[in-house]
PDB file of C-alpha atoms in Angstrom:
ATOM      1  CA  MET S   1      34.053 -54.635  50.230  1.00 45.00           C
ATOM      2  CA  ILE S   2      30.277 -54.592  50.395  1.00 43.00           C
ATOM      3  CA  VAL S   3      30.294 -50.963  51.633  1.00 44.00           C
ATOM      4  CA  TYR S   4      32.783 -49.965  48.953  1.00 45.00           C
ATOM      5  CA  GLY S   5      30.659 -51.585  46.227  1.00 47.00           C
ATOM      6  CA  THR S   6      27.542 -49.929  47.569  1.00 44.00           C
ATOM      7  CA  VAL S   7      29.193 -46.493  47.440  1.00 41.00           C
ATOM      8  CA  ILE S   8      30.304 -47.049  43.838  1.00 41.00           C
ATOM      9  CA  GLY S   9      26.789 -48.131  42.901  1.00 48.00           C
ATOM     10  CA  LEU S  10      25.225 -45.033  44.491  1.00 42.00           C
ATOM     11  CA  VAL S  11      27.711 -42.758  42.719  1.00 41.00           C
ATOM     12  CA  ALA S  12      26.961 -44.453  39.381  1.00 44.00           C
ATOM     13  CA  LEU S  13      23.207 -44.127  39.919  1.00 41.00           C
ATOM     14  CA  SER S  14      23.576 -40.444  40.824  1.00 46.00           C
ATOM     15  CA  ALA S  15      25.652 -39.771  37.717  1.00 43.00           C
ATOM     16  CA  PHE S  16      23.098 -41.545  35.495  1.00 39.00           C
ATOM     17  CA  ALA S  17      20.264 -39.561  37.095  1.00 44.00           C
ATOM     18  CA  LEU S  18      22.088 -36.286  36.460  1.00 39.00           C
ATOM     19  CA  PHE S  19      22.772 -37.325  32.837  1.00 38.00           C
ATOM     20  CA  SER S  20      19.116 -38.282  32.305  1.00 43.00           C
ATOM     21  CA  THR S  21      17.887 -34.989  33.794  1.00 42.00           C
ATOM     22  CA  GLY S  22      20.293 -33.037  31.601  1.00 41.00           C
ATOM     23  CA  LEU S  23      19.186 -34.965  28.499  1.00 36.00           C
ATOM     24  CA  ARG S  24      15.510 -34.221  29.232  1.00 40.00           C
ATOM     25  CA  ASN S  25      16.301 -30.521  29.755  1.00 39.00           C
ATOM     26  CA  PHE S  26      18.222 -30.422  26.454  1.00 32.00           C
ATOM     27  CA  LYS S  27      15.327 -32.047  24.570  1.00 35.00           C
ATOM     28  CA  GLN S  28      12.873 -29.557  26.087  1.00 36.00           C
ATOM     29  CA  ALA S  29      15.050 -26.522  25.347  1.00 34.00           C
ATOM     30  CA  ASN S  30      15.825 -27.435  21.757  1.00 34.00           C
ATOM     31  CA  PRO S  31      12.322 -26.813  20.275  1.00 31.00           C
ATOM     32  CA  GLN S  32      12.192 -23.415  22.020  1.00 29.00           C
ATOM     33  CA  SER S  33      15.414 -22.334  20.340  1.00 26.00           C
ATOM     34  CA  VAL S  34      14.030 -23.368  16.924  1.00 29.00           C
ATOM     35  CA  THR S  35      10.855 -21.345  17.529  1.00 26.00           C
ATOM     36  CA  ALA S  36      12.941 -18.328  18.483  1.00 28.00           C
ATOM     37  CA  LEU S  37      14.959 -18.628  15.289  1.00 28.00           C
ATOM     38  CA  LYS S  38      11.760 -18.714  13.218  1.00 31.00           C
ATOM     39  CA  ALA S  39      10.456 -15.592  14.943  1.00 31.00           C
ATOM     40  CA  ASP S  40      13.745 -13.810  14.408  1.00 36.00           C
ATOM     41  CA  SER S  41      13.662 -14.802  10.754  1.00 38.00           C
ATOM     42  CA  GLY S  42      10.197 -13.289  10.264  1.00 49.00           C
ATOM     43  CA  LEU S  43      11.188 -10.144  12.084  1.00 47.00           C
ATOM     44  CA  ASP S  44      14.221  -9.843   9.839  1.00 68.00           C
ATOM     45  CA  THR S  45      11.992 -10.009   6.749  1.00 72.00           C
ATOM     46  CA  ASN S  46       9.747  -7.231   8.083  1.00 82.00           C
ATOM     47  CA  ASN S  47      12.818  -5.172   8.904  1.00 87.00           C
ATOM     48  CA  LYS S  48      14.050  -5.557   5.330  1.00 90.00           C
ATOM     49  CA  ILE S  49      10.673  -4.497   3.926  1.00 93.00           C
ATOM     50  CA  ASN S  50      10.504  -1.546   6.320  1.00 93.00           C
ATOM     51  CA  LEU S  51      14.048  -0.488   5.380  1.00 94.00           C
ATOM     52  CA  PHE S  52      13.212  -0.615   1.668  1.00 95.00           C
ATOM     53  CA  LEU S  53       9.920   1.271   2.036  1.00 96.00           C
ATOM     54  CA  SER S  54      11.396   3.827   4.464  1.00 95.00           C
ATOM     55  CA  ASN S  55      14.111   4.611   1.922  1.00 95.00           C
ATOM     56  CA  PHE S  56      11.394   5.073  -0.708  1.00 95.00           C
ATOM     57  CA  VAL S  57       9.514   7.488   1.574  1.00 96.00           C
ATOM     58  CA  GLY S  58      12.737   9.456   2.026  1.00 94.00           C
ATOM     59  CA  ALA S  59      13.326   9.654  -1.733  1.00 93.00           C
ATOM     60  CA  TYR S  60       9.686  10.517  -2.473  1.00 93.00           C
ATOM     61  CA  PHE S  61       9.402  13.400   0.002  1.00 93.00           C
ATOM     62  CA  ASN S  62      12.740  15.098  -0.628  1.00 91.00           C
ATOM     63  CA  LYS S  63      13.184  17.311  -3.683  1.00 86.00           C
ATOM     64  CA  GLY S  64      14.380  20.807  -4.447  1.00 82.00           C
ATOM     65  CA  LEU S  65      12.396  23.647  -5.980  1.00 79.00           C
ATOM     66  CA  ASP S  66      13.671  23.255  -9.533  1.00 70.00           C
ATOM     67  CA  ASN S  67      14.649  19.603  -9.742  1.00 66.00           C
ATOM     68  CA  SER S  68      12.663  16.394 -10.057  1.00 72.00           C
ATOM     69  CA  ASN S  69      13.083  13.400  -7.779  1.00 77.00           C
ATOM     70  CA  GLN S  70      12.060  10.938 -10.503  1.00 78.00           C
ATOM     71  CA  ASP S  71      15.595   9.671 -11.096  1.00 81.00           C
ATOM     72  CA  ALA S  72      15.878   8.842  -7.392  1.00 86.00           C
ATOM     73  CA  LEU S  73      12.617   6.850  -7.548  1.00 87.00           C
ATOM     74  CA  ILE S  74      13.434   4.695 -10.587  1.00 87.00           C
ATOM     75  CA  PRO S  75      15.475   2.077  -8.647  1.00 89.00           C
ATOM     76  CA  PHE S  76      12.530   1.539  -6.281  1.00 92.00           C
ATOM     77  CA  TYR S  77      10.195   0.807  -9.216  1.00 89.00           C
ATOM     78  CA  GLY S  78      12.455  -1.972 -10.494  1.00 79.00           C
ATOM     79  CA  GLY S  79      14.410   0.154 -12.945  1.00 66.00           C
ATOM     80  CA  GLU S  80      11.647   2.089 -14.705  1.00 65.00           C
ATOM     81  CA  LEU S  81       8.950   4.555 -13.704  1.00 63.00           C
ATOM     82  CA  LEU S  82       5.360   3.380 -13.334  1.00 72.00           C
ATOM     83  CA  ASP S  83       2.834   4.257 -16.008  1.00 75.00           C
ATOM     84  CA  VAL S  84       1.663   7.802 -15.213  1.00 77.00           C
ATOM     85  CA  LYS S  85      -0.684   9.166 -17.868  1.00 77.00           C
ATOM     86  CA  ASN S  86      -0.513  12.792 -16.766  1.00 71.00           C
ATOM     87  CA  PRO S  87       3.049  13.393 -15.552  1.00 69.00           C
ATOM     88  CA  GLN S  88       3.283  16.600 -13.552  1.00 64.00           C
ATOM     89  CA  THR S  89       6.357  18.728 -12.951  1.00 64.00           C
ATOM     90  CA  ASN S  90       5.916  20.016  -9.419  1.00 72.00           C
ATOM     91  CA  LYS S  91       7.853  23.240  -9.028  1.00 74.00           C
ATOM     92  CA  GLY S  92       7.683  23.192  -5.272  1.00 82.00           C
ATOM     93  CA  ALA S  93      10.057  21.582  -2.792  1.00 87.00           C
ATOM     94  CA  TYR S  94       9.415  18.664  -0.431  1.00 88.00           C
ATOM     95  CA  GLU S  95      11.261  18.000   2.782  1.00 92.00           C
ATOM     96  CA  LEU S  96      10.535  14.947   4.933  1.00 94.00           C
ATOM     97  CA  VAL S  97      10.058  15.698   8.627  1.00 94.00           C
ATOM     98  CA  SER S  98       9.195  12.237   9.969  1.00 94.00           C
ATOM     99  CA  SER S  99       7.770   8.865   8.946  1.00 93.00           C
ATOM    100  CA  THR S 100       6.489   6.107  11.206  1.00 93.00           C
ATOM    101  CA  LEU S 101       5.551   2.602  10.068  1.00 94.00           C
ATOM    102  CA  LEU S 102       1.940   1.806  10.986  1.00 93.00           C
ATOM    103  CA  GLU S 103       1.507  -1.615   9.407  1.00 92.00           C
ATOM    104  CA  ILE S 104       2.627  -3.933   6.636  1.00 92.00           C
ATOM    105  CA  LYS S 105      -0.355  -5.892   5.367  1.00 90.00           C
ATOM    106  CA  ASP S 106      -1.577  -7.356   2.083  1.00 90.00           C
ATOM    107  CA  LYS S 107       1.618  -6.234   0.300  1.00 92.00           C
ATOM    108  CA  VAL S 108       1.039  -2.594   1.305  1.00 94.00           C
ATOM    109  CA  GLY S 109       3.198  -0.619   3.741  1.00 95.00           C
ATOM    110  CA  SER S 110       1.378   2.221   5.537  1.00 94.00           C
ATOM    111  CA  TYR S 111       3.292   5.120   7.061  1.00 95.00           C
ATOM    112  CA  ALA S 112       2.295   8.176   9.087  1.00 94.00           C
ATOM    113  CA  VAL S 113       4.234  10.848   7.203  1.00 94.00           C
ATOM    114  CA  THR S 114       4.838  14.483   8.033  1.00 93.00           C
ATOM    115  CA  TYR S 115       6.563  16.593   5.410  1.00 93.00           C
ATOM    116  CA  ARG S 116       7.095  20.258   4.579  1.00 93.00           C
ATOM    117  CA  VAL S 117       6.186  21.984   1.320  1.00 91.00           C
ATOM    118  CA  LYS S 118       7.542  25.203  -0.148  1.00 89.00           C
ATOM    119  CA  THR S 119       6.065  26.360  -3.458  1.00 83.00           C
ATOM    120  CA  SER S 120       8.512  29.151  -4.324  1.00 78.00           C
ATOM    121  CA  GLU S 121      11.842  30.589  -3.246  1.00 75.00           C
ATOM    122  CA  GLY S 122      10.307  33.355  -1.180  1.00 76.00           C
ATOM    123  CA  ASP S 123       7.575  31.185   0.293  1.00 82.00           C
ATOM    124  CA  SER S 124       7.661  29.814   3.830  1.00 86.00           C
ATOM    125  CA  TRP S 125       7.540  26.092   4.608  1.00 90.00           C
ATOM    126  CA  HIS S 126       4.097  24.530   5.206  1.00 90.00           C
ATOM    127  CA  GLU S 127       3.781  21.298   7.185  1.00 92.00           C
ATOM    128  CA  VAL S 128       1.503  18.477   5.992  1.00 90.00           C
ATOM    129  CA  SER S 129       0.639  15.160   7.664  1.00 90.00           C
ATOM    130  CA  THR S 130      -0.968  12.189   5.915  1.00 92.00           C
ATOM    131  CA  ILE S 131      -1.107   8.402   5.755  1.00 94.00           C
ATOM    132  CA  PHE S 132       1.113   7.342   2.862  1.00 95.00           C
ATOM    133  CA  ASN S 133       0.514   3.821   1.514  1.00 96.00           C
ATOM    134  CA  ILE S 134       3.009   1.987  -0.689  1.00 96.00           C
ATOM    135  CA  PRO S 135       2.075  -1.168  -2.658  1.00 94.00           C
ATOM    136  CA  PHE S 136       5.109  -3.446  -3.030  1.00 94.00           C
ATOM    137  CA  GLY S 137       6.119  -6.803  -4.469  1.00 92.00           C
ATOM    138  CA  GLU S 138       9.013  -9.225  -4.158  1.00 91.00           C
ATOM    139  CA  LYS S 139      10.963 -10.949  -6.905  1.00 88.00           C
ATOM    140  CA  SER S 140      14.122 -13.038  -6.558  1.00 85.00           C
ATOM    141  CA  GLY S 141      14.561 -11.857  -3.000  1.00 83.00           C
ATOM    142  CA  LYS S 142      14.366  -8.163  -3.922  1.00 89.00           C
ATOM    143  CA  TYR S 143      11.549  -5.716  -3.172  1.00 94.00           C
ATOM    144  CA  TYR S 144      10.044  -3.161  -5.545  1.00 94.00           C
ATOM    145  CA  VAL S 145       7.186  -0.619  -5.523  1.00 94.00           C
ATOM    146  CA  SER S 146       4.468  -2.332  -7.556  1.00 92.00           C
ATOM    147  CA  ASP S 147       1.901   0.449  -8.052  1.00 92.00           C
ATOM    148  CA  LEU S 148       1.430   4.155  -7.474  1.00 92.00           C
ATOM    149  CA  PRO S 149       1.434   5.150  -3.770  1.00 94.00           C
ATOM    150  CA  PHE S 150      -1.830   6.500  -2.369  1.00 95.00           C
ATOM    151  CA  VAL S 151      -2.978   8.572   0.594  1.00 94.00           C
ATOM    152  CA  THR S 152      -5.704   7.801   3.137  1.00 91.00           C
ATOM    153  CA  GLN S 153      -7.156   9.493   6.188  1.00 80.00           C
ATOM    154  CA  THR S 154      -5.563   8.756   9.564  1.00 64.00           C
ATOM    155  CA  GLU S 155      -8.739   7.550  11.238  1.00 54.00           C
ATOM    156  CA  SER S 156      -9.743   5.303   8.332  1.00 48.00           C
ATOM    157  CA  LEU S 157      -6.632   3.127   8.298  1.00 41.00           C
ATOM    158  CA  GLN S 158      -7.845   0.456  10.699  1.00 35.00           C
ATOM    159  CA  ALA S 159     -11.533   0.733   9.837  1.00 32.00           C
ATOM    160  CA  ASN S 160     -11.107   0.126   6.112  1.00 36.00           C
ATOM    161  CA  LYS S 161      -8.971  -2.879   5.275  1.00 39.00           C
ATOM    162  CA  ILE S 162      -6.878  -2.288   2.200  1.00 34.00           C
ATOM    163  CA  LYS S 163      -7.985  -4.732  -0.481  1.00 40.00           C
ATOM    164  CA  GLN S 164      -6.412  -5.370  -3.843  1.00 38.00           C
ATOM    165  CA  ASN S 165      -7.504  -6.972  -7.069  1.00 36.00           C
ATOM    166  CA  LYS S 166     -10.318  -9.255  -5.844  1.00 37.00           C
ATOM    167  CA  LEU S 167     -12.530  -8.821  -8.890  1.00 38.00           C
ATOM    168  CA  ASP S 168     -15.104 -11.022 -10.597  1.00 39.00           C
ATOM    169  CA  GLU S 169     -14.306 -12.286 -14.064  1.00 44.00           C
ATOM    170  CA  MET S 170     -15.399  -9.799 -16.722  1.00 44.00           C
ATOM    171  CA  THR S 171     -16.474 -10.815 -20.172  1.00 42.00           C
ATOM    172  CA  SER S 172     -16.838  -7.744 -22.373  1.00 46.00           C
ATOM    173  CA  ILE S 173     -15.516  -4.243 -22.883  1.00 50.00           C
ATOM    174  CA  TYR S 174     -18.123  -1.633 -22.179  1.00 52.00           C
ATOM    175  CA  ASP S 175     -19.507   0.265 -25.174  1.00 65.00           C
ATOM    176  CA  GLU S 176     -18.220   3.708 -26.126  1.00 71.00           C
ATOM    177  CA  ALA S 177     -21.470   5.558 -25.470  1.00 74.00           C
ATOM    178  CA  TRP S 178     -21.510   4.379 -21.850  1.00 75.00           C
ATOM    179  CA  GLN S 179     -17.805   5.169 -21.414  1.00 81.00           C
ATOM    180  CA  THR S 180     -18.499   8.902 -21.735  1.00 87.00           C
ATOM    181  CA  LYS S 181     -21.304   8.624 -19.189  1.00 88.00           C
ATOM    182  CA  ALA S 182     -19.119   6.541 -16.893  1.00 90.00           C
ATOM    183  CA  ASN S 183     -16.221   9.005 -17.176  1.00 93.00           C
ATOM    184  CA  ASN S 184     -18.519  11.843 -16.157  1.00 95.00           C
ATOM    185  CA  PHE S 185     -19.754   9.838 -13.164  1.00 95.00           C
ATOM    186  CA  VAL S 186     -16.216   8.837 -12.081  1.00 96.00           C
ATOM    187  CA  SER S 187     -15.029  12.461 -12.306  1.00 97.00           C
ATOM    188  CA  ALA S 188     -17.971  13.553 -10.148  1.00 96.00           C
ATOM    189  CA  PHE S 189     -17.257  10.711  -7.708  1.00 97.00           C
ATOM    190  CA  PHE S 190     -13.609  11.717  -7.191  1.00 98.00           C
ATOM    191  CA  THR S 191     -14.629  15.355  -6.828  1.00 97.00           C
ATOM    192  CA  ALA S 192     -16.848  14.235  -3.940  1.00 96.00           C
ATOM    193  CA  TYR S 193     -14.105  11.858  -2.698  1.00 96.00           C
ATOM    194  CA  THR S 194     -11.888  14.877  -2.030  1.00 95.00           C
ATOM    195  CA  SER S 195     -14.423  17.489  -1.013  1.00 90.00           C
ATOM    196  CA  ASP S 196     -17.928  16.495   0.066  1.00 79.00           C
ATOM    197  CA  ASP S 197     -18.810  13.598   2.378  1.00 79.00           C
ATOM    198  CA  ASN S 198     -22.545  14.163   1.942  1.00 88.00           C
ATOM    199  CA  THR S 199     -22.385  13.889  -1.845  1.00 92.00           C
ATOM    200  CA  LEU S 200     -19.995  10.920  -1.585  1.00 94.00           C
ATOM    201  CA  ALA S 201     -22.555   9.054   0.540  1.00 93.00           C
ATOM    202  CA  THR S 202     -25.160   9.348  -2.231  1.00 93.00           C
ATOM    203  CA  MET S 203     -22.756   7.938  -4.839  1.00 95.00           C
ATOM    204  CA  SER S 204     -21.129   5.096  -2.902  1.00 94.00           C
ATOM    205  CA  LYS S 205     -21.440   2.691   0.011  1.00 88.00           C
ATOM    206  CA  GLY S 206     -19.074   2.788   2.992  1.00 89.00           C
ATOM    207  CA  ILE S 207     -16.309   4.699   1.202  1.00 93.00           C
ATOM    208  CA  ARG S 208     -14.449   7.433   3.072  1.00 91.00           C
ATOM    209  CA  GLY S 209     -12.864  10.294   1.186  1.00 94.00           C
ATOM    210  CA  ILE S 210      -9.679  12.227   1.843  1.00 94.00           C
ATOM    211  CA  THR S 211      -9.087  15.829   2.891  1.00 91.00           C
ATOM    212  CA  GLY S 212      -6.325  18.252   1.953  1.00 92.00           C
ATOM    213  CA  TYR S 213      -6.576  17.371  -1.755  1.00 94.00           C
ATOM    214  CA  LYS S 214      -8.831  18.132  -4.682  1.00 95.00           C
ATOM    215  CA  PHE S 215      -9.571  16.113  -7.798  1.00 96.00           C
ATOM    216  CA  LYS S 216      -7.723  17.577 -10.775  1.00 95.00           C
ATOM    217  CA  SER S 217      -8.131  15.197 -13.717  1.00 95.00           C
ATOM    218  CA  LEU S 218      -9.216  11.740 -14.884  1.00 95.00           C
ATOM    219  CA  ASP S 219      -6.169  10.533 -16.823  1.00 94.00           C
ATOM    220  CA  TYR S 220      -7.047   6.938 -17.738  1.00 93.00           C
ATOM    221  CA  SER S 221     -10.168   4.757 -17.682  1.00 92.00           C
ATOM    222  CA  TYR S 222     -10.965   1.215 -18.800  1.00 90.00           C
ATOM    223  CA  TYR S 223     -14.414  -0.337 -18.303  1.00 87.00           C
ATOM    224  CA  THR S 224     -15.708  -3.909 -18.429  1.00 86.00           C
ATOM    225  CA  LEU S 225     -19.101  -5.520 -17.760  1.00 80.00           C
ATOM    226  CA  ASN S 226     -19.933  -8.754 -15.971  1.00 77.00           C
ATOM    227  CA  GLN S 227     -22.053 -11.412 -17.695  1.00 68.00           C
ATOM    228  CA  SER S 228     -25.317 -10.231 -16.191  1.00 68.00           C
ATOM    229  CA  GLU S 229     -24.544  -6.643 -17.238  1.00 71.00           C
ATOM    230  CA  THR S 230     -25.346  -5.353 -13.758  1.00 78.00           C
ATOM    231  CA  LYS S 231     -21.828  -4.556 -12.597  1.00 85.00           C
ATOM    232  CA  LEU S 232     -19.314  -2.303 -14.290  1.00 86.00           C
ATOM    233  CA  THR S 233     -15.651  -2.482 -13.299  1.00 89.00           C
ATOM    234  CA  ALA S 234     -13.586   0.659 -13.821  1.00 92.00           C
ATOM    235  CA  GLU S 235      -9.786   0.759 -13.833  1.00 93.00           C
ATOM    236  CA  ILE S 236      -8.860   4.363 -13.205  1.00 94.00           C
ATOM    237  CA  GLN S 237      -5.893   6.700 -12.895  1.00 96.00           C
ATOM    238  CA  VAL S 238      -6.528  10.178 -11.484  1.00 96.00           C
ATOM    239  CA  THR S 239      -4.458  13.183 -10.481  1.00 95.00           C
ATOM    240  CA  PHE S 240      -4.976  14.930  -7.135  1.00 96.00           C
ATOM    241  CA  GLU S 241      -3.721  18.387  -6.162  1.00 93.00           C
ATOM    242  CA  ASP S 242      -3.007  19.438  -2.579  1.00 91.00           C
ATOM    243  CA  ASN S 243      -3.559  22.836  -0.982  1.00 90.00           C
ATOM    244  CA  PHE S 244      -0.168  24.023  -2.263  1.00 88.00           C
ATOM    245  CA  ALA S 245      -0.735  23.079  -5.929  1.00 87.00           C
ATOM    246  CA  MET S 246       1.495  20.005  -5.638  1.00 88.00           C
ATOM    247  CA  THR S 247       0.104  17.059  -7.624  1.00 90.00           C
ATOM    248  CA  HIS S 248       0.373  13.267  -7.590  1.00 92.00           C
ATOM    249  CA  SER S 249      -1.341  10.415  -9.448  1.00 93.00           C
ATOM    250  CA  GLU S 250      -3.097   7.351  -8.006  1.00 95.00           C
ATOM    251  CA  ASP S 251      -4.507   4.123  -9.473  1.00 96.00           C
ATOM    252  CA  PHE S 252      -7.937   2.804  -8.473  1.00 96.00           C
ATOM    253  CA  THR S 253     -10.263  -0.039  -9.363  1.00 95.00           C
ATOM    254  CA  LEU S 254     -13.955   0.697  -8.795  1.00 95.00           C
ATOM    255  CA  GLU S 255     -16.839  -1.747  -8.806  1.00 93.00           C
ATOM    256  CA  LEU S 256     -19.923   0.092 -10.052  1.00 92.00           C
ATOM    257  CA  THR S 257     -23.434  -1.273  -9.879  1.00 91.00           C
ATOM    258  CA  LYS S 258     -25.627  -0.347 -12.822  1.00 81.00           C
ATOM    259  CA  LYS S 259     -29.367   0.073 -12.558  1.00 74.00           C
ATOM    260  CA  GLU S 260     -31.089   1.487 -15.603  1.00 73.00           C
ATOM    261  CA  ASP S 261     -29.171   4.711 -16.308  1.00 77.00           C
ATOM    262  CA  MET S 262     -27.738   5.159 -12.809  1.00 86.00           C
ATOM    263  CA  LEU S 263     -24.288   4.202 -11.485  1.00 92.00           C
ATOM    264  CA  PHE S 264     -23.233   3.595  -7.884  1.00 95.00           C
ATOM    265  CA  VAL S 265     -19.798   2.764  -6.414  1.00 96.00           C
ATOM    266  CA  SER S 266     -20.124  -0.410  -4.347  1.00 94.00           C
ATOM    267  CA  LYS S 267     -16.409  -1.056  -3.784  1.00 94.00           C
ATOM    268  CA  LEU S 268     -13.145   0.846  -4.125  1.00 95.00           C
ATOM    269  CA  TYR S 269      -9.718  -0.795  -4.390  1.00 94.00           C
ATOM    270  CA  HIS S 270      -6.368   0.965  -4.528  1.00 94.00           C
ATOM    271  CA  GLY S 271      -4.302  -0.125  -7.519  1.00 92.00           C
ATOM    272  CA  ILE S 272      -5.042  -1.844 -10.811  1.00 87.00           C
ATOM    273  CA  LYS S 273      -5.118  -5.615 -11.338  1.00 71.00           C
ATOM    274  CA  ALA S 274      -1.661  -7.127 -11.764  1.00 54.00           C
ATOM    275  CA  SER S 275      -2.942  -9.184 -14.717  1.00 45.00           C
ATOM    276  CA  ASP S 276      -3.685  -5.939 -16.551  1.00 50.00           C
ATOM    277  CA  SER S 277      -0.298  -4.323 -15.904  1.00 44.00           C
ATOM    278  CA  LYS S 278       0.843  -5.047 -19.463  1.00 40.00           C
ATOM    279  CA  LYS S 279      -2.441  -4.010 -21.060  1.00 47.00           C
ATOM    280  CA  ASP S 280      -2.261  -1.044 -23.421  1.00 46.00           C
ATOM    281  CA  ARG S 281      -3.246   1.875 -21.245  1.00 45.00           C
ATOM    282  CA  GLY S 282      -3.003   4.512 -23.956  1.00 45.00           C
TER     283      GLY S 282
END
């Protein structure tokens, strides 16, 4: 009887030990599974953004010779086209070759894009590669393109962090006489931005231009001064033209330092402040 009771006791102790070990293992494994679910959830969000932006890239870089792709872009802009002051009707054709996601950061998706251009029916296809950047927003669980896309140089993507809308409070609209002078300076700046690094360096600090495009027109400008009247902020829309006469518009915000009668670009941001999106830009 004593032996029999001892055996039962050992079996019971063994079972309890196994149960305790299993309970500890379950408690240790459970937090890991929660962490994995959170990671999967974040990855799913990035996949959704990438899917949306990749579809936009496909719509943007595919059009025939005689037709516009604007109707295909409207759903991506939330139902209406963005405010383009100098709408261009590109007669040429685009055909997307490839697009690769580089990064999604600060509500901007950056893609390495290669596409082909044909300017007329008898023309051959010409291949172009660029970094295509798409500002986006999210509302009620749906994504939309929030500002005009812009291009950057391949090597400048990591070196120059994309910044948006971090501006000091401005207190007054700049006077009309200075607006003409400022417009002339901004036009000269974007001419250098697309053509001459040496000239660009004399007009700005740490700003890298783009190649494969030329400045075509200044389509919109709005200037404000800070309280000390030493810094001028310029909200700008310009049109660029590539080597095949295909055009596109981009929005910029420039911070200009003012010293006597001279202007200098201290900072460049892609896009225009969200708070000014409803401002009359006529």
